[in-house]
PDB file of C-alpha atoms in Angstrom:
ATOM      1  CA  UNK A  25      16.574 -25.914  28.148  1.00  0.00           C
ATOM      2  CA  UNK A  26      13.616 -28.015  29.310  1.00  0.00           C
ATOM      3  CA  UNK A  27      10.837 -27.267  31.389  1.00  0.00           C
ATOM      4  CA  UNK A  28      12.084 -28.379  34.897  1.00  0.00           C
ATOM      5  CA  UNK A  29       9.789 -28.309  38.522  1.00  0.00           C
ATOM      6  CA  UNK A  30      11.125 -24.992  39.130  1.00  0.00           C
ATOM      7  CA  UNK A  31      10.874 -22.942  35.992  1.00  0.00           C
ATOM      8  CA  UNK A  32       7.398 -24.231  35.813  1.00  0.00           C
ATOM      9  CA  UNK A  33       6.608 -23.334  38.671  1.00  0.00           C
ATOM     10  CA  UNK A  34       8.151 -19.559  37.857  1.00  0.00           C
ATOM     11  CA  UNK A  35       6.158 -19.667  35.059  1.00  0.00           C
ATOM     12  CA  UNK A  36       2.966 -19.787  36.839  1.00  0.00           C
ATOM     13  CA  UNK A  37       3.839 -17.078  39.221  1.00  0.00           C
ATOM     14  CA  UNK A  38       4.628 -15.051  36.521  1.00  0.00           C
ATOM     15  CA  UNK A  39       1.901 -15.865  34.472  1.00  0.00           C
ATOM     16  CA  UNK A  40      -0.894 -14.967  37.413  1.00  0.00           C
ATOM     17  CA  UNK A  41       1.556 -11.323  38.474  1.00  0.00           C
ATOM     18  CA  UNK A  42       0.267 -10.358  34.905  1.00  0.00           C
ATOM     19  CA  UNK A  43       3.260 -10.782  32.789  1.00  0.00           C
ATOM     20  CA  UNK A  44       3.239 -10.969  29.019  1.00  0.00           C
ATOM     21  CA  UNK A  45       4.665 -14.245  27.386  1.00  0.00           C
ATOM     22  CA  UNK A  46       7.690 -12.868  25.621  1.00  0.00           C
ATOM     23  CA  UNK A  47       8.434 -10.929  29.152  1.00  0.00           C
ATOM     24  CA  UNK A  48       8.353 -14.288  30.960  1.00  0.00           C
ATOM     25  CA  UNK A  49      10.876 -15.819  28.465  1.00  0.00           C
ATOM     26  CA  UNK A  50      13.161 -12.943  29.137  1.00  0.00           C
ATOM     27  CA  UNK A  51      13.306 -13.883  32.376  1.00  0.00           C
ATOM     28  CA  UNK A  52      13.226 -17.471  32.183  1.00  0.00           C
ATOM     29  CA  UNK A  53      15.805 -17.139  29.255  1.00  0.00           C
ATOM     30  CA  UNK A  54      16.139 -20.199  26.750  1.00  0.00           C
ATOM     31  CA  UNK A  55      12.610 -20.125  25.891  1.00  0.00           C
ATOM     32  CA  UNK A  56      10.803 -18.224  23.230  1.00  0.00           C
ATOM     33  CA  UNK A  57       7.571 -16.390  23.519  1.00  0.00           C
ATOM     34  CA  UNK A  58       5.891 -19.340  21.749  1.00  0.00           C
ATOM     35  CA  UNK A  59       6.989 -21.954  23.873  1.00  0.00           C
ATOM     36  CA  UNK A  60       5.800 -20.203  27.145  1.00  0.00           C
ATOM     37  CA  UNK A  61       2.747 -19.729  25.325  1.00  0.00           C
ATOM     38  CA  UNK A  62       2.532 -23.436  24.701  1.00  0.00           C
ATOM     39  CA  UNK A  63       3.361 -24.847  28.148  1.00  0.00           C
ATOM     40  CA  UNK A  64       0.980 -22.063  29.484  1.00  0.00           C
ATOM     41  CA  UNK A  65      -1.739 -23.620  27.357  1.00  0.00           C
ATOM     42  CA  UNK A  66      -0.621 -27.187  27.889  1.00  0.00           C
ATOM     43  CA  UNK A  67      -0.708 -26.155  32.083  1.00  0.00           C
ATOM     44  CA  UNK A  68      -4.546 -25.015  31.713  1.00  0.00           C
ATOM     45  CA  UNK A  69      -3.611 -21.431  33.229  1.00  0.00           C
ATOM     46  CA  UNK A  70      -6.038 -19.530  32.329  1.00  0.00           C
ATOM     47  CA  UNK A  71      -6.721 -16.953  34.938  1.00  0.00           C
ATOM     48  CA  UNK A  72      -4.355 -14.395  34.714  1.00  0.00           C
ATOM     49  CA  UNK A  73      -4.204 -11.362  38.009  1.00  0.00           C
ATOM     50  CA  UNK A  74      -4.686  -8.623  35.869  1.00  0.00           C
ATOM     51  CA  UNK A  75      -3.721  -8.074  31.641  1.00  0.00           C
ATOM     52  CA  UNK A  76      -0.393  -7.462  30.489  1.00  0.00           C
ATOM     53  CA  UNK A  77       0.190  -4.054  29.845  1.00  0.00           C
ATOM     54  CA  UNK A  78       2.206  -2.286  26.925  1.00  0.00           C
ATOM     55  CA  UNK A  79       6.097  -1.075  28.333  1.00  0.00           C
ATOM     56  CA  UNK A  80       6.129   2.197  26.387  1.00  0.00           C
ATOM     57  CA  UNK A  81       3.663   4.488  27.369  1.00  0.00           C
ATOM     58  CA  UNK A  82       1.734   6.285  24.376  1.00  0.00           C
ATOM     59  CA  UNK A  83       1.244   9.574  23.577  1.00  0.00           C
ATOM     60  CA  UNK A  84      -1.637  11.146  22.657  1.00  0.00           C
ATOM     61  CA  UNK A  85      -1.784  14.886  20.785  1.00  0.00           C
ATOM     62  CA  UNK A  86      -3.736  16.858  22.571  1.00  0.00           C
ATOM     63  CA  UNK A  87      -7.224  18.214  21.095  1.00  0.00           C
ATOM     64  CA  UNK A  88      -7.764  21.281  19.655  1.00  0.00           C
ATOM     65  CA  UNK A  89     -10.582  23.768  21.996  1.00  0.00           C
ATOM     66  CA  UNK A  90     -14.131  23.773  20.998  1.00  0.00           C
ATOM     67  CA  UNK A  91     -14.920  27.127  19.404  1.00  0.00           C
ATOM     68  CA  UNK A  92     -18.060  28.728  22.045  1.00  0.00           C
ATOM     69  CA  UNK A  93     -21.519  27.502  21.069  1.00  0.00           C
ATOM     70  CA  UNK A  94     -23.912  30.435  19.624  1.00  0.00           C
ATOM     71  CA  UNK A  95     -26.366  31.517  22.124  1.00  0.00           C
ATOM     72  CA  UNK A  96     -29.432  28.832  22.146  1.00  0.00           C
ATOM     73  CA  UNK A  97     -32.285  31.614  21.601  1.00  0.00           C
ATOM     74  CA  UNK A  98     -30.990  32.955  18.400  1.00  0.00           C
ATOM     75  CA  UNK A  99     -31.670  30.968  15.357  1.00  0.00           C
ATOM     76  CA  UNK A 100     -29.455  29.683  12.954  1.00  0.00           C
ATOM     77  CA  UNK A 101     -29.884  30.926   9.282  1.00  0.00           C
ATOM     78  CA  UNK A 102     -28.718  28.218   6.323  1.00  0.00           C
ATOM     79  CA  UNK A 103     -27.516  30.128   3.211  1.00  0.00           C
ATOM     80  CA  UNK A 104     -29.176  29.931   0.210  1.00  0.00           C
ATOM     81  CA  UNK A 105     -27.521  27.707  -2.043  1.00  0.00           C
ATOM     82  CA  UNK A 106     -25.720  29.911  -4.254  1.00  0.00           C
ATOM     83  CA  UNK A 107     -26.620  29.515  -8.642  1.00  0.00           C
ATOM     84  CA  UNK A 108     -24.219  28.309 -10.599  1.00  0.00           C
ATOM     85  CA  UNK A 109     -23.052  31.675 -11.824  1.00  0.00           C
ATOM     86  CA  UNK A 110     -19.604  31.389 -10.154  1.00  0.00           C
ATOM     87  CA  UNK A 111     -16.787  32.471 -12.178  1.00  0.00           C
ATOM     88  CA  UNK A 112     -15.213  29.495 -13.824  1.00  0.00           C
ATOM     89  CA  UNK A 113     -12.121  28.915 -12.420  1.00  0.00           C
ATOM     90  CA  UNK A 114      -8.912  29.648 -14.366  1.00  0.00           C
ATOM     91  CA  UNK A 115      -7.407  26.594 -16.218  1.00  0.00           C
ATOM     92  CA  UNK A 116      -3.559  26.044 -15.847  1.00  0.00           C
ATOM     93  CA  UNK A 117      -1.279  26.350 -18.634  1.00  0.00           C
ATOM     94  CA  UNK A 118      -0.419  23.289 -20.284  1.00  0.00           C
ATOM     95  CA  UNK A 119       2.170  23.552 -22.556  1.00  0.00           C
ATOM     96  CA  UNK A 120       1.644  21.269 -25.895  1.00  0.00           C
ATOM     97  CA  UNK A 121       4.812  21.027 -26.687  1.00  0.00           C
ATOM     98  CA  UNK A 122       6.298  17.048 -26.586  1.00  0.00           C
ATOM     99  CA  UNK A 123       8.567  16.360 -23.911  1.00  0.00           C
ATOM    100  CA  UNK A 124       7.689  18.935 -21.159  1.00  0.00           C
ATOM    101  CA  UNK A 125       5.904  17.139 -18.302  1.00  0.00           C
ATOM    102  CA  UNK A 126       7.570  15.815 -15.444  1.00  0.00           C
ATOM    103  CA  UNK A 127       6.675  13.188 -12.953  1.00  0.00           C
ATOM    104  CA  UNK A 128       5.623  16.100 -10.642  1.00  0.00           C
ATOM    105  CA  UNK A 129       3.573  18.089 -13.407  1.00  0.00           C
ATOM    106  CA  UNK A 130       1.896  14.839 -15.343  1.00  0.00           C
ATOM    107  CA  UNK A 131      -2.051  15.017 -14.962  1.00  0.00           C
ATOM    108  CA  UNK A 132      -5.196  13.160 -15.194  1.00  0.00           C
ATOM    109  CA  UNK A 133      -5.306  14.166 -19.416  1.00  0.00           C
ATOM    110  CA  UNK A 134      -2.276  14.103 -20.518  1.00  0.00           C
ATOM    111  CA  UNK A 135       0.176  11.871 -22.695  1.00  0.00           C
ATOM    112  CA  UNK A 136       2.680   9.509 -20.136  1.00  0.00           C
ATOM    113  CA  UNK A 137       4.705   8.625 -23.429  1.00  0.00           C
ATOM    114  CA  UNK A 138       7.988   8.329 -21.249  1.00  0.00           C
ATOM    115  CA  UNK A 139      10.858  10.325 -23.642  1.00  0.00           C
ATOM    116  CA  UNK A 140      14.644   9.954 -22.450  1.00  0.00           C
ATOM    117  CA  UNK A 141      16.702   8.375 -20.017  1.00  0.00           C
ATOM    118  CA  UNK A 142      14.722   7.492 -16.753  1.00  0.00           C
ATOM    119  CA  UNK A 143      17.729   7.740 -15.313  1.00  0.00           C
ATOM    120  CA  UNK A 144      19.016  11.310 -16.637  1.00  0.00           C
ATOM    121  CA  UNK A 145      17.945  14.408 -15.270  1.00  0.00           C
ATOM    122  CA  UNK A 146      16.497  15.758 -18.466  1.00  0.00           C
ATOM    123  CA  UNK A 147      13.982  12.733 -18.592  1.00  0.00           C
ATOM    124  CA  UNK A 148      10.250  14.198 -19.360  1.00  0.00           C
ATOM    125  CA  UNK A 149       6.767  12.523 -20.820  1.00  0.00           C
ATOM    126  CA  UNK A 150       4.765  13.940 -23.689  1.00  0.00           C
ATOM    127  CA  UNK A 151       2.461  15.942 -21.998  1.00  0.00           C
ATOM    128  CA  UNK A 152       0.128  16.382 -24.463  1.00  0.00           C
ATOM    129  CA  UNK A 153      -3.572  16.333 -24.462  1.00  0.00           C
ATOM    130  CA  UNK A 154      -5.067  12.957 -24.423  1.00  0.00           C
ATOM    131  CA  UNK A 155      -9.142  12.153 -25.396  1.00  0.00           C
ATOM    132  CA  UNK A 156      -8.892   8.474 -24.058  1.00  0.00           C
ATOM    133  CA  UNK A 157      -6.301   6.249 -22.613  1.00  0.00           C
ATOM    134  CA  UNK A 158      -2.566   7.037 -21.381  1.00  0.00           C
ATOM    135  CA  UNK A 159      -1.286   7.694 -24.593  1.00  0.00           C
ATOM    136  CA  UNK A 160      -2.073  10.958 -27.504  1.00  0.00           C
ATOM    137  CA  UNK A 161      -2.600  10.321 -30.790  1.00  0.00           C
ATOM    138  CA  UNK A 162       0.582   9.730 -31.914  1.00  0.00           C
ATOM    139  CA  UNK A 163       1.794   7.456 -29.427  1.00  0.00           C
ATOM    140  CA  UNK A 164      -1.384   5.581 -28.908  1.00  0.00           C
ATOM    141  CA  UNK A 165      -0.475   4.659 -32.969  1.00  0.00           C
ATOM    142  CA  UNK A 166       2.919   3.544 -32.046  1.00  0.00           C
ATOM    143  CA  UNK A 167       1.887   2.122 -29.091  1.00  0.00           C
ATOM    144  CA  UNK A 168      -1.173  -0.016 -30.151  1.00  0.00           C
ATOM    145  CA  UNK A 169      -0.204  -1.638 -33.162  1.00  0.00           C
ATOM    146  CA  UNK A 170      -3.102  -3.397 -34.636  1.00  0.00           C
ATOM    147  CA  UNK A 171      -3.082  -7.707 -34.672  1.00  0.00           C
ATOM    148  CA  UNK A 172      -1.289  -9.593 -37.366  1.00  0.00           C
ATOM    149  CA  UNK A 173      -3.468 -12.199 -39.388  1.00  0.00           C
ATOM    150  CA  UNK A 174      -1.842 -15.125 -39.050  1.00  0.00           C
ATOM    151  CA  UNK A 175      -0.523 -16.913 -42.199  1.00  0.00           C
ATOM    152  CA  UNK A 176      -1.295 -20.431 -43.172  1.00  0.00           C
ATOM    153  CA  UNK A 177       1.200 -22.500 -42.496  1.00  0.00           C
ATOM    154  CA  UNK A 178       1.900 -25.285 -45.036  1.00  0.00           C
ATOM    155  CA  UNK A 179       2.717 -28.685 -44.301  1.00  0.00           C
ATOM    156  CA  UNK A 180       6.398 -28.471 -44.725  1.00  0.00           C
ATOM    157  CA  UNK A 181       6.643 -25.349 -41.968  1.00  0.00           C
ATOM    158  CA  UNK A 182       3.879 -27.678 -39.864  1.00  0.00           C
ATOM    159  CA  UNK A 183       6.589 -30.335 -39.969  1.00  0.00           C
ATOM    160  CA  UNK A 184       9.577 -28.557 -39.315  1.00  0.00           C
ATOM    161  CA  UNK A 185       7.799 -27.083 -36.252  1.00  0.00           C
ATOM    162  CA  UNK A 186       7.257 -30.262 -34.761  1.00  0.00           C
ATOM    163  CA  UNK A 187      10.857 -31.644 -35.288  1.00  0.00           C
ATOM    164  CA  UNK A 188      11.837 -29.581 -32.122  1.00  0.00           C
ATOM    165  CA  UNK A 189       9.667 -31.873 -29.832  1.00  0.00           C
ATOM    166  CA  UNK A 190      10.572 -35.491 -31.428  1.00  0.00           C
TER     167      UNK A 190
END
């Protein structure tokens, strides 16, 4: 549909009550957002009676209560920081054994070598402990293999090669 007298001049009514652009071509229907948007900016309208505002009202949680403020005469202690003679903290089990960490269980240390089926049930990673890199010792070998020296080639192998691109 084109812009005719009348739909124009809905759209400026419209536009000054506050309505958003995609709300306007609802009503005027046959229009997109971006084309009320463009005649709008084409018309010089400007001025607008007060901002579009959001449909849906939102929701906010409400806040949690202040705990009551400590009497202002009595003065705060700060604790002494304490030495570091805490206990050590107990370190999880990790089994060694290949093949028993799971997605859920793999941490920071520990071998990702991927054995099975990713798409079986039973499928696990190494597991073990790892010094450096993703991988333990054994599967950092079979993982990094170390770079081939490259032969010479002669001139018959030189040719041959560069039969494919005549």
């Amino acid at each position: 549909m084109g812009w005719t007298d009348e739909r124009v001049e809905l759209l400026k009514k419209l536009w000054q009550d506050g309505l958003s652009a995609s709300q306007i071509a609802k009503q005027l229907g046959g229009v997109t957002r971006n084309a009320v948007i463009g005649k709008v900016h084409r018309l010089g309208l400007s001025g607008r009676a007060a901002p579009s505002k959001p449909q849906r009202t939102v929701f906010k949680a409400p806040r949690a209560a202040r705990p009551a403020a400590a009497a202002p005469s009595v003065p705060r202690r700060i604790a002494e920081p304490v030495a570091a003679a805490a206990a050590p903290t107990p370190a999880r089990y990790v089994d060694e054994t290949p093949g028993t960490a799971t997605v859920l269980t793999l941490g920071a240390h520990m071998c990702k070598w991927p054995i099975g089926d990713p798409s079986l049930d039973n499928f696990t990673f190494c597991g073990r402990r790892t010094d450096e890199g993703p991988y333990c010792h054994e599967h950092a070998q079979v993982a990094y293999q170390p770079a081939q020296t490259k032969k010479k080639s002669s001139a018959a192998e030189l040719a041959r090669s560069l039969r494919r691109y005549i």
